[in-house]
XYZ file of C-alpha atoms in Angstrom:
99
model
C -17.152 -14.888 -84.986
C -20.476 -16.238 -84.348
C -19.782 -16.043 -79.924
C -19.068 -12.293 -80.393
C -21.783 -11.142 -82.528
C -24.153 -13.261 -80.904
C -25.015 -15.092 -83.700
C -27.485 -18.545 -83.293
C -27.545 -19.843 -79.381
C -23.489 -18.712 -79.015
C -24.079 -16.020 -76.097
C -21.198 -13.695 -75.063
C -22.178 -13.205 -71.903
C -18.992 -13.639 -69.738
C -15.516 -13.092 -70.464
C -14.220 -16.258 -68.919
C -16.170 -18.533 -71.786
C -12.839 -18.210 -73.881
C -11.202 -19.765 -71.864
C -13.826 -22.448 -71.438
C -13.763 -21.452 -67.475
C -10.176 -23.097 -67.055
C -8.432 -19.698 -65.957
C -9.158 -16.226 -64.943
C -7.653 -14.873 -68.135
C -9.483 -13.320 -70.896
C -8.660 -12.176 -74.422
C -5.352 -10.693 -75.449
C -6.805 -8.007 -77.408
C -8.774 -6.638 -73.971
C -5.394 -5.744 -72.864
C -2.935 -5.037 -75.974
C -6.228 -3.630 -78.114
C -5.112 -0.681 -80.004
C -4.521 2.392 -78.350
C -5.646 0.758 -74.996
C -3.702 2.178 -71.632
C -3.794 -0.557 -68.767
C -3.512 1.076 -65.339
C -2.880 -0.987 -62.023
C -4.991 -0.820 -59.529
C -3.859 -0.657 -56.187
C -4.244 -1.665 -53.954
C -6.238 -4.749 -55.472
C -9.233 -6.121 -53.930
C -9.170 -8.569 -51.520
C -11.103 -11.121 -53.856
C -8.402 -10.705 -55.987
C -6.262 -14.187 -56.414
C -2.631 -13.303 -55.657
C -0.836 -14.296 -59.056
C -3.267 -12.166 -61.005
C -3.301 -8.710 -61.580
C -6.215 -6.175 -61.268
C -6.489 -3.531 -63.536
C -8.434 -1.244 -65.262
C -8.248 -0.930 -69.297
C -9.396 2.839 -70.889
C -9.348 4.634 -74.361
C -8.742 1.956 -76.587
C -9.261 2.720 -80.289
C -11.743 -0.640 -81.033
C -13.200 -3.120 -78.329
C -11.724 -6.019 -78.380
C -15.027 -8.106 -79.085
C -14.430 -6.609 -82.903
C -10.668 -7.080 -83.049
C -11.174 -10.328 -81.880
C -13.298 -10.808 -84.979
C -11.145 -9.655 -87.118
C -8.293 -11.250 -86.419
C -10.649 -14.821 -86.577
C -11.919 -13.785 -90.195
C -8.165 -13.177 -90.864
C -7.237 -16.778 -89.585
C -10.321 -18.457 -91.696
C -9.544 -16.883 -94.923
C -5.840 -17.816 -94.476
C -6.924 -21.322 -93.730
C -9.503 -21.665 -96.608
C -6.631 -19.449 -99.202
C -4.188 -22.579 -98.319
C -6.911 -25.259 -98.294
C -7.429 -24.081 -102.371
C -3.633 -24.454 -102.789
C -3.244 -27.554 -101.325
C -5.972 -28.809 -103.247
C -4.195 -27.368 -106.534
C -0.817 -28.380 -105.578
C -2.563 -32.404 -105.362
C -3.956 -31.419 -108.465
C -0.933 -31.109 -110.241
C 1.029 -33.614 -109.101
C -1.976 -36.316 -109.964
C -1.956 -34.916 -113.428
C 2.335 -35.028 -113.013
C 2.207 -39.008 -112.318
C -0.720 -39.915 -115.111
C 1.710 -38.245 -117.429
């Protein structure tokens, strides 16, 4: 959340910082974003590495930066929601075995 909204000294300035510069691919939401058409382009460039495609993404609905955040403020409330049960599930069964 903080590397897309550019929050502290987390700077979004490249796409390939996602991926911690392993691989040419970016975010899954740039591509499958909704309402997002992916077109070919053809031919590619020459610069283009042969087992990747180039292509050019238009009309999607949200940018991805904000789906993106979305869908990681999904995952940390999930995580924190089962964190609290866990913590009340342990609960209970301490206060099951001191009975």
């Amino acid at each position: 959340i903080c590397f897309f909204f550019k929050y502290g000294n987390v700077i979004a300035d490249t796409d390939l910082i996602m991926t911690f510069n392993i691989s040419m691919h970016r975010s899954w939401w740039m591509e499958n974003g909704p309402g997002c058409r992916v077109t070919p382009v053809t031919p590619p460039p020459s610069w283009a590495p042969e087992d990747h495609r180039y292509i050019s993404i238009a009309g999607c609905l949200l940018e991805y930066q904000y789906v993106e955040v979305a869908h990681s403020s999904l995952q940390i409330i999930l995580a924190l929601a089962g964190f609290i049960y866990a913590c009340y599930v342990v609960k209970l069964i301490s206060e099951e075995e001191d009975s």
